[in-house]
PDB file of C-alpha atoms in Angstrom:
ATOM      1  CA  UNK A   1      10.136  17.102  -1.021  1.00 96.00           C
ATOM      2  CA  UNK A   2       9.401  13.591  -2.185  1.00 97.00           C
ATOM      3  CA  UNK A   3       7.143  13.443  -5.209  1.00 98.00           C
ATOM      4  CA  UNK A   4       5.831  10.463  -7.118  1.00 98.00           C
ATOM      5  CA  UNK A   5       3.887  11.223 -10.285  1.00 98.00           C
ATOM      6  CA  UNK A   6       2.175   8.419 -12.154  1.00 98.00           C
ATOM      7  CA  UNK A   7       1.081   8.508 -15.780  1.00 98.00           C
ATOM      8  CA  UNK A   8      -0.080   6.158 -18.488  1.00 98.00           C
ATOM      9  CA  UNK A   9      -3.493   5.106 -17.259  1.00 97.00           C
ATOM     10  CA  UNK A  10      -6.572   5.062 -19.439  1.00 98.00           C
ATOM     11  CA  UNK A  11      -9.343   2.946 -20.898  1.00 98.00           C
ATOM     12  CA  UNK A  12      -8.224  -0.244 -22.603  1.00 98.00           C
ATOM     13  CA  UNK A  13      -9.969  -3.288 -24.004  1.00 98.00           C
ATOM     14  CA  UNK A  14      -9.603  -6.702 -22.375  1.00 98.00           C
ATOM     15  CA  UNK A  15      -6.501  -8.511 -23.552  1.00 98.00           C
ATOM     16  CA  UNK A  16      -4.667  -5.329 -24.512  1.00 98.00           C
ATOM     17  CA  UNK A  17      -1.602  -3.759 -22.925  1.00 98.00           C
ATOM     18  CA  UNK A  18      -0.678  -0.558 -21.131  1.00 98.00           C
ATOM     19  CA  UNK A  19       2.507   0.830 -19.614  1.00 98.00           C
ATOM     20  CA  UNK A  20       2.404   2.912 -16.472  1.00 98.00           C
ATOM     21  CA  UNK A  21       5.223   5.248 -15.478  1.00 98.00           C
ATOM     22  CA  UNK A  22       6.101   6.837 -12.170  1.00 98.00           C
ATOM     23  CA  UNK A  23       8.497   9.776 -12.124  1.00 98.00           C
ATOM     24  CA  UNK A  24      10.199  10.258  -8.769  1.00 98.00           C
ATOM     25  CA  UNK A  25      11.895  13.318  -7.343  1.00 98.00           C
ATOM     26  CA  UNK A  26      13.074  14.748  -4.046  1.00 98.00           C
ATOM     27  CA  UNK A  27      15.111  11.737  -2.905  1.00 97.00           C
ATOM     28  CA  UNK A  28      17.931   9.447  -4.014  1.00 97.00           C
ATOM     29  CA  UNK A  29      15.804   7.219  -6.228  1.00 97.00           C
ATOM     30  CA  UNK A  30      18.512   4.621  -6.833  1.00 96.00           C
ATOM     31  CA  UNK A  31      18.669   3.835  -3.091  1.00 95.00           C
ATOM     32  CA  UNK A  32      15.054   2.768  -2.627  1.00 96.00           C
ATOM     33  CA  UNK A  33      12.913  -0.164  -3.610  1.00 96.00           C
ATOM     34  CA  UNK A  34       9.731   0.891  -5.382  1.00 97.00           C
ATOM     35  CA  UNK A  35       6.332  -0.749  -5.573  1.00 98.00           C
ATOM     36  CA  UNK A  36       2.961  -0.550  -7.243  1.00 98.00           C
ATOM     37  CA  UNK A  37      -0.232  -0.900  -5.211  1.00 98.00           C
ATOM     38  CA  UNK A  38      -3.709  -0.825  -6.730  1.00 98.00           C
ATOM     39  CA  UNK A  39      -7.194  -0.111  -5.499  1.00 98.00           C
ATOM     40  CA  UNK A  40     -10.284  -1.164  -7.397  1.00 98.00           C
ATOM     41  CA  UNK A  41     -13.193   1.316  -7.230  1.00 97.00           C
ATOM     42  CA  UNK A  42     -14.693   1.226  -3.763  1.00 96.00           C
ATOM     43  CA  UNK A  43     -12.429  -1.641  -2.685  1.00 97.00           C
ATOM     44  CA  UNK A  44      -9.344  -2.163  -0.561  1.00 98.00           C
ATOM     45  CA  UNK A  45      -5.646  -1.995  -1.277  1.00 98.00           C
ATOM     46  CA  UNK A  46      -3.773  -4.692  -3.196  1.00 98.00           C
ATOM     47  CA  UNK A  47      -0.003  -4.840  -3.544  1.00 98.00           C
ATOM     48  CA  UNK A  48       0.867  -5.573  -7.182  1.00 98.00           C
ATOM     49  CA  UNK A  49       4.634  -5.595  -7.690  1.00 98.00           C
ATOM     50  CA  UNK A  50       7.933  -4.433  -6.251  1.00 97.00           C
ATOM     51  CA  UNK A  51      11.478  -3.898  -7.467  1.00 96.00           C
ATOM     52  CA  UNK A  52      14.606  -3.475  -5.410  1.00 95.00           C
ATOM     53  CA  UNK A  53      16.868  -0.479  -5.787  1.00 94.00           C
ATOM     54  CA  UNK A  54      19.281  -2.076  -8.273  1.00 93.00           C
ATOM     55  CA  UNK A  55      16.491  -3.458 -10.418  1.00 93.00           C
ATOM     56  CA  UNK A  56      17.589  -7.096 -10.296  1.00 92.00           C
ATOM     57  CA  UNK A  57      15.065  -8.350  -7.738  1.00 95.00           C
ATOM     58  CA  UNK A  58      11.407  -8.187  -8.711  1.00 97.00           C
ATOM     59  CA  UNK A  59       8.333  -9.530  -6.974  1.00 97.00           C
ATOM     60  CA  UNK A  60       4.710  -9.921  -8.027  1.00 97.00           C
ATOM     61  CA  UNK A  61       1.292 -10.661  -6.632  1.00 97.00           C
ATOM     62  CA  UNK A  62      -0.046 -14.034  -7.731  1.00 97.00           C
ATOM     63  CA  UNK A  63      -2.932 -12.269  -9.491  1.00 97.00           C
ATOM     64  CA  UNK A  64      -0.601 -10.507 -11.947  1.00 98.00           C
ATOM     65  CA  UNK A  65       2.371 -12.871 -12.195  1.00 98.00           C
ATOM     66  CA  UNK A  66       3.162 -13.628 -15.827  1.00 97.00           C
ATOM     67  CA  UNK A  67       1.094 -10.701 -17.098  1.00 98.00           C
ATOM     68  CA  UNK A  68       2.652  -7.627 -15.464  1.00 98.00           C
ATOM     69  CA  UNK A  69       6.309  -6.598 -15.475  1.00 98.00           C
ATOM     70  CA  UNK A  70       7.928  -4.044 -13.202  1.00 98.00           C
ATOM     71  CA  UNK A  71      11.120  -2.261 -14.209  1.00 98.00           C
ATOM     72  CA  UNK A  72      13.060   0.866 -13.390  1.00 98.00           C
ATOM     73  CA  UNK A  73      15.501   3.283 -14.940  1.00 98.00           C
ATOM     74  CA  UNK A  74      17.642   4.821 -12.227  1.00 98.00           C
ATOM     75  CA  UNK A  75      19.132   7.301 -14.697  1.00 98.00           C
ATOM     76  CA  UNK A  76      15.637   8.698 -15.263  1.00 98.00           C
ATOM     77  CA  UNK A  77      14.344   8.297 -11.690  1.00 98.00           C
ATOM     78  CA  UNK A  78      11.413   6.360 -13.097  1.00 98.00           C
ATOM     79  CA  UNK A  79       9.704   3.085 -12.328  1.00 98.00           C
ATOM     80  CA  UNK A  80       7.437   1.363 -14.810  1.00 98.00           C
ATOM     81  CA  UNK A  81       4.681  -1.211 -14.779  1.00 98.00           C
ATOM     82  CA  UNK A  82       3.942  -3.033 -18.025  1.00 98.00           C
ATOM     83  CA  UNK A  83       0.415  -4.441 -17.961  1.00 98.00           C
ATOM     84  CA  UNK A  84      -0.274  -7.179 -20.515  1.00 98.00           C
ATOM     85  CA  UNK A  85      -3.301  -9.386 -21.007  1.00 98.00           C
ATOM     86  CA  UNK A  86      -5.514  -6.959 -19.138  1.00 98.00           C
ATOM     87  CA  UNK A  87      -8.724  -8.212 -17.563  1.00 98.00           C
ATOM     88  CA  UNK A  88     -11.783  -6.445 -16.226  1.00 98.00           C
ATOM     89  CA  UNK A  89     -10.625  -7.239 -12.693  1.00 98.00           C
ATOM     90  CA  UNK A  90      -7.453  -5.195 -13.282  1.00 98.00           C
ATOM     91  CA  UNK A  91      -9.582  -2.039 -13.303  1.00 98.00           C
ATOM     92  CA  UNK A  92      -8.200   0.086 -10.485  1.00 98.00           C
ATOM     93  CA  UNK A  93      -6.263   3.135  -9.469  1.00 98.00           C
ATOM     94  CA  UNK A  94      -2.597   2.200  -9.593  1.00 98.00           C
ATOM     95  CA  UNK A  95      -0.389   3.884  -7.011  1.00 98.00           C
ATOM     96  CA  UNK A  96       3.368   4.156  -7.167  1.00 98.00           C
ATOM     97  CA  UNK A  97       4.868   3.837  -3.695  1.00 98.00           C
ATOM     98  CA  UNK A  98       8.281   4.116  -2.103  1.00 97.00           C
ATOM     99  CA  UNK A  99       9.669   1.581   0.338  1.00 96.00           C
ATOM    100  CA  UNK A 100      10.123   3.384   3.619  1.00 93.00           C
ATOM    101  CA  UNK A 101      13.609   2.050   4.210  1.00 90.00           C
ATOM    102  CA  UNK A 102      16.873   2.191   2.292  1.00 85.00           C
ATOM    103  CA  UNK A 103      17.442  -1.499   1.879  1.00 74.00           C
ATOM    104  CA  UNK A 104      14.060  -3.175   1.501  1.00 74.00           C
ATOM    105  CA  UNK A 105      11.628  -2.668   4.374  1.00 80.00           C
ATOM    106  CA  UNK A 106       8.767  -3.208   2.727  1.00 88.00           C
ATOM    107  CA  UNK A 107       6.122  -0.830   3.806  1.00 96.00           C
ATOM    108  CA  UNK A 108       5.349   2.425   2.131  1.00 97.00           C
ATOM    109  CA  UNK A 109       5.942   5.964   3.291  1.00 96.00           C
ATOM    110  CA  UNK A 110       5.212   7.931   0.120  1.00 98.00           C
ATOM    111  CA  UNK A 111       2.437   7.384  -2.389  1.00 98.00           C
ATOM    112  CA  UNK A 112       1.717   9.000  -5.735  1.00 98.00           C
ATOM    113  CA  UNK A 113      -1.738  10.322  -6.521  1.00 97.00           C
ATOM    114  CA  UNK A 114      -2.462   7.307  -8.685  1.00 98.00           C
ATOM    115  CA  UNK A 115      -3.420   6.655 -12.287  1.00 98.00           C
ATOM    116  CA  UNK A 116      -6.718   5.022 -13.223  1.00 98.00           C
ATOM    117  CA  UNK A 117      -6.737   1.965 -15.453  1.00 98.00           C
ATOM    118  CA  UNK A 118     -10.132   0.925 -16.782  1.00 98.00           C
ATOM    119  CA  UNK A 119     -10.421  -2.357 -18.649  1.00 98.00           C
ATOM    120  CA  UNK A 120     -13.617  -2.434 -20.651  1.00 97.00           C
ATOM    121  CA  UNK A 121     -14.854  -3.406 -24.063  1.00 94.00           C
TER     122      UNK A 121
ATOM    123  CA  UNK B   1       0.187 -16.112   0.449  1.00 95.00           C
ATOM    124  CA  UNK B   2      -0.393 -14.839   3.956  1.00 97.00           C
ATOM    125  CA  UNK B   3      -3.941 -13.630   4.509  1.00 98.00           C
ATOM    126  CA  UNK B   4      -4.752 -10.756   6.837  1.00 98.00           C
ATOM    127  CA  UNK B   5      -8.213 -10.578   8.389  1.00 98.00           C
ATOM    128  CA  UNK B   6      -9.281  -7.294   9.914  1.00 98.00           C
ATOM    129  CA  UNK B   7     -12.125  -6.893  12.348  1.00 98.00           C
ATOM    130  CA  UNK B   8     -14.488  -5.288  12.510  1.00 98.00           C
ATOM    131  CA  UNK B   9     -14.982  -4.320   8.883  1.00 98.00           C
ATOM    132  CA  UNK B  10     -16.686  -1.154  10.077  1.00 98.00           C
ATOM    133  CA  UNK B  11     -17.494   0.568  13.317  1.00 97.00           C
ATOM    134  CA  UNK B  12     -19.208   3.694  14.560  1.00 97.00           C
ATOM    135  CA  UNK B  13     -17.662   5.722  17.325  1.00 96.00           C
ATOM    136  CA  UNK B  14     -17.843   9.144  18.916  1.00 96.00           C
ATOM    137  CA  UNK B  15     -15.176  11.783  19.330  1.00 96.00           C
ATOM    138  CA  UNK B  16     -13.170  10.928  22.409  1.00 96.00           C
ATOM    139  CA  UNK B  17     -13.836   7.185  22.220  1.00 97.00           C
ATOM    140  CA  UNK B  18     -11.086   4.613  22.462  1.00 98.00           C
ATOM    141  CA  UNK B  19     -11.075   2.554  19.271  1.00 98.00           C
ATOM    142  CA  UNK B  20      -9.374  -0.796  18.702  1.00 98.00           C
ATOM    143  CA  UNK B  21      -8.975  -2.542  15.349  1.00 98.00           C
ATOM    144  CA  UNK B  22      -7.707  -6.098  15.054  1.00 98.00           C
ATOM    145  CA  UNK B  23      -5.636  -7.703  12.304  1.00 98.00           C
ATOM    146  CA  UNK B  24      -5.045 -11.450  12.294  1.00 98.00           C
ATOM    147  CA  UNK B  25      -2.495 -13.135  10.052  1.00 98.00           C
ATOM    148  CA  UNK B  26      -3.032 -16.623   8.642  1.00 98.00           C
ATOM    149  CA  UNK B  27       0.485 -17.550   9.796  1.00 98.00           C
ATOM    150  CA  UNK B  28       3.102 -16.014  12.040  1.00 98.00           C
ATOM    151  CA  UNK B  29       4.724 -12.844  10.719  1.00 97.00           C
ATOM    152  CA  UNK B  30       6.802 -11.834  13.753  1.00 97.00           C
ATOM    153  CA  UNK B  31       6.424  -8.025  13.933  1.00 97.00           C
ATOM    154  CA  UNK B  32       6.389  -7.406  10.179  1.00 97.00           C
ATOM    155  CA  UNK B  33       3.170  -5.397  10.122  1.00 98.00           C
ATOM    156  CA  UNK B  34       2.247  -1.862   9.141  1.00 98.00           C
ATOM    157  CA  UNK B  35      -0.934   0.173   9.529  1.00 98.00           C
ATOM    158  CA  UNK B  36      -2.263   2.835   7.166  1.00 98.00           C
ATOM    159  CA  UNK B  37      -5.044   5.390   7.279  1.00 98.00           C
ATOM    160  CA  UNK B  38      -6.936   6.338   4.146  1.00 98.00           C
ATOM    161  CA  UNK B  39      -9.476   9.140   3.905  1.00 97.00           C
ATOM    162  CA  UNK B  40     -11.962   9.335   1.018  1.00 94.00           C
ATOM    163  CA  UNK B  41     -10.301  10.544  -2.180  1.00 94.00           C
ATOM    164  CA  UNK B  42      -6.867  10.562  -0.570  1.00 97.00           C
ATOM    165  CA  UNK B  43      -3.847   8.317  -0.682  1.00 98.00           C
ATOM    166  CA  UNK B  44      -3.021   6.023   2.242  1.00 98.00           C
ATOM    167  CA  UNK B  45      -0.874   7.387   5.048  1.00 98.00           C
ATOM    168  CA  UNK B  46       1.598   5.245   6.983  1.00 98.00           C
ATOM    169  CA  UNK B  47       0.820   5.263  10.712  1.00 98.00           C
ATOM    170  CA  UNK B  48       2.655   2.334  12.297  1.00 98.00           C
ATOM    171  CA  UNK B  49       5.442  -0.001  11.158  1.00 97.00           C
ATOM    172  CA  UNK B  50       7.153  -2.982  12.762  1.00 97.00           C
ATOM    173  CA  UNK B  51       3.814  -3.566  14.522  1.00 98.00           C
ATOM    174  CA  UNK B  52       4.345  -0.875  17.163  1.00 98.00           C
ATOM    175  CA  UNK B  53       6.669   1.856  15.866  1.00 97.00           C
ATOM    176  CA  UNK B  54       4.994   5.199  15.296  1.00 98.00           C
ATOM    177  CA  UNK B  55       5.802   6.860  11.981  1.00 97.00           C
ATOM    178  CA  UNK B  56       7.266  10.333  12.320  1.00 96.00           C
ATOM    179  CA  UNK B  57       4.611  13.029  12.524  1.00 97.00           C
ATOM    180  CA  UNK B  58       1.771  10.683  13.481  1.00 98.00           C
ATOM    181  CA  UNK B  59      -0.087  11.733  16.653  1.00 98.00           C
ATOM    182  CA  UNK B  60       0.700   9.729  19.772  1.00 98.00           C
ATOM    183  CA  UNK B  61      -2.969   8.768  20.218  1.00 98.00           C
ATOM    184  CA  UNK B  62      -2.262   6.088  17.610  1.00 98.00           C
ATOM    185  CA  UNK B  63      -0.522   2.953  18.841  1.00 98.00           C
ATOM    186  CA  UNK B  64       0.081  -0.562  17.596  1.00 98.00           C
ATOM    187  CA  UNK B  65       0.758  -3.811  19.361  1.00 98.00           C
ATOM    188  CA  UNK B  66       1.089  -7.522  18.765  1.00 98.00           C
ATOM    189  CA  UNK B  67       3.385 -10.079  17.211  1.00 98.00           C
ATOM    190  CA  UNK B  68       3.063 -13.452  15.572  1.00 98.00           C
ATOM    191  CA  UNK B  69      -0.488 -13.633  14.262  1.00 98.00           C
ATOM    192  CA  UNK B  70      -2.517 -11.120  16.281  1.00 98.00           C
ATOM    193  CA  UNK B  71      -2.171  -7.361  16.062  1.00 98.00           C
ATOM    194  CA  UNK B  72      -4.116  -4.302  17.148  1.00 98.00           C
ATOM    195  CA  UNK B  73      -4.276  -0.660  16.195  1.00 98.00           C
ATOM    196  CA  UNK B  74      -5.595   1.564  18.972  1.00 98.00           C
ATOM    197  CA  UNK B  75      -6.720   5.166  18.811  1.00 98.00           C
ATOM    198  CA  UNK B  76      -6.766   6.308  22.420  1.00 98.00           C
ATOM    199  CA  UNK B  77      -9.119   9.266  21.970  1.00 97.00           C
ATOM    200  CA  UNK B  78     -10.815   9.514  18.577  1.00 97.00           C
ATOM    201  CA  UNK B  79     -10.581  12.905  16.921  1.00 96.00           C
ATOM    202  CA  UNK B  80     -12.755  14.279  14.086  1.00 94.00           C
ATOM    203  CA  UNK B  81      -9.894  13.909  11.609  1.00 95.00           C
ATOM    204  CA  UNK B  82      -9.537  10.193  12.439  1.00 97.00           C
ATOM    205  CA  UNK B  83     -12.714   9.133  10.677  1.00 94.00           C
ATOM    206  CA  UNK B  84     -11.266   7.094   7.834  1.00 97.00           C
ATOM    207  CA  UNK B  85     -10.543   3.549   6.676  1.00 98.00           C
ATOM    208  CA  UNK B  86      -7.626   1.705   8.243  1.00 98.00           C
ATOM    209  CA  UNK B  87      -5.598  -1.081   6.633  1.00 98.00           C
ATOM    210  CA  UNK B  88      -2.995  -3.463   7.972  1.00 98.00           C
ATOM    211  CA  UNK B  89      -0.247  -4.821   5.707  1.00 98.00           C
ATOM    212  CA  UNK B  90       2.335  -7.531   6.344  1.00 98.00           C
ATOM    213  CA  UNK B  91       5.878  -7.524   5.041  1.00 96.00           C
ATOM    214  CA  UNK B  92       7.103 -10.854   6.386  1.00 95.00           C
ATOM    215  CA  UNK B  93       7.702 -12.199   2.889  1.00 95.00           C
ATOM    216  CA  UNK B  94       6.455 -11.864  -0.680  1.00 95.00           C
ATOM    217  CA  UNK B  95       3.750 -11.548  -1.794  1.00 96.00           C
ATOM    218  CA  UNK B  96       2.860  -8.634   0.432  1.00 97.00           C
ATOM    219  CA  UNK B  97      -0.804  -8.429   1.360  1.00 98.00           C
ATOM    220  CA  UNK B  98      -3.204  -5.957   2.949  1.00 98.00           C
ATOM    221  CA  UNK B  99      -6.108  -6.577   5.227  1.00 98.00           C
ATOM    222  CA  UNK B 100      -9.596  -5.846   3.944  1.00 98.00           C
ATOM    223  CA  UNK B 101      -9.876  -2.551   5.813  1.00 98.00           C
ATOM    224  CA  UNK B 102     -11.841  -1.167   8.737  1.00 98.00           C
ATOM    225  CA  UNK B 103     -14.016   1.872   8.162  1.00 98.00           C
ATOM    226  CA  UNK B 104     -14.330   4.098  11.217  1.00 98.00           C
ATOM    227  CA  UNK B 105     -17.474   6.197  11.006  1.00 95.00           C
ATOM    228  CA  UNK B 106     -19.196   8.764  13.110  1.00 88.00           C
ATOM    229  CA  UNK B 107     -21.774   7.565  15.621  1.00 87.00           C
TER     230      UNK B 107
END
């Protein structure tokens, strides 16, 4: 079965960096675009970034452009999110999600359990 | 970026009620809209894609309609397990955005 397992969250000071990882299994990882979606405590969902199956096409929310970088390693079935210049407003649970279609769709049929990033001094 | 406005932000309903949630896009998005259900402490679940296509395994009491800028999610007969927060999301272009959510509570 499809599994997405995030790791790398934690408490970090403003301005510092963090790298999130998402290990995928149960499907042909290299065929699917992958995305990160976040949810601040008690708030709604916010799409953060996406990367197409080959890794050459990447997209970002305006709120993170220039600070966050998405990447993937198809040999390791893993997608990453590098978070630089963290701000208090980046505090959220970060979910790894799979695009529902082979060939970008872009809505999400599988979600990881999430990893919590807390930005605080 | 395209903005999605959901209404109402919350509602109270009884088991068996027909419930309708609206999502309005700030510009036309054809049928590039999905709906999700999220229960407290759980991850979102895809219900509807392409505005009106039912995801596999989702009960037929859920339906979606609309195109362009105005969309609706309808639950034909609310069940106890349907009390949750519902989000719309467009995929017409990047950046993708979600609506603010509609919390469906028990009356």
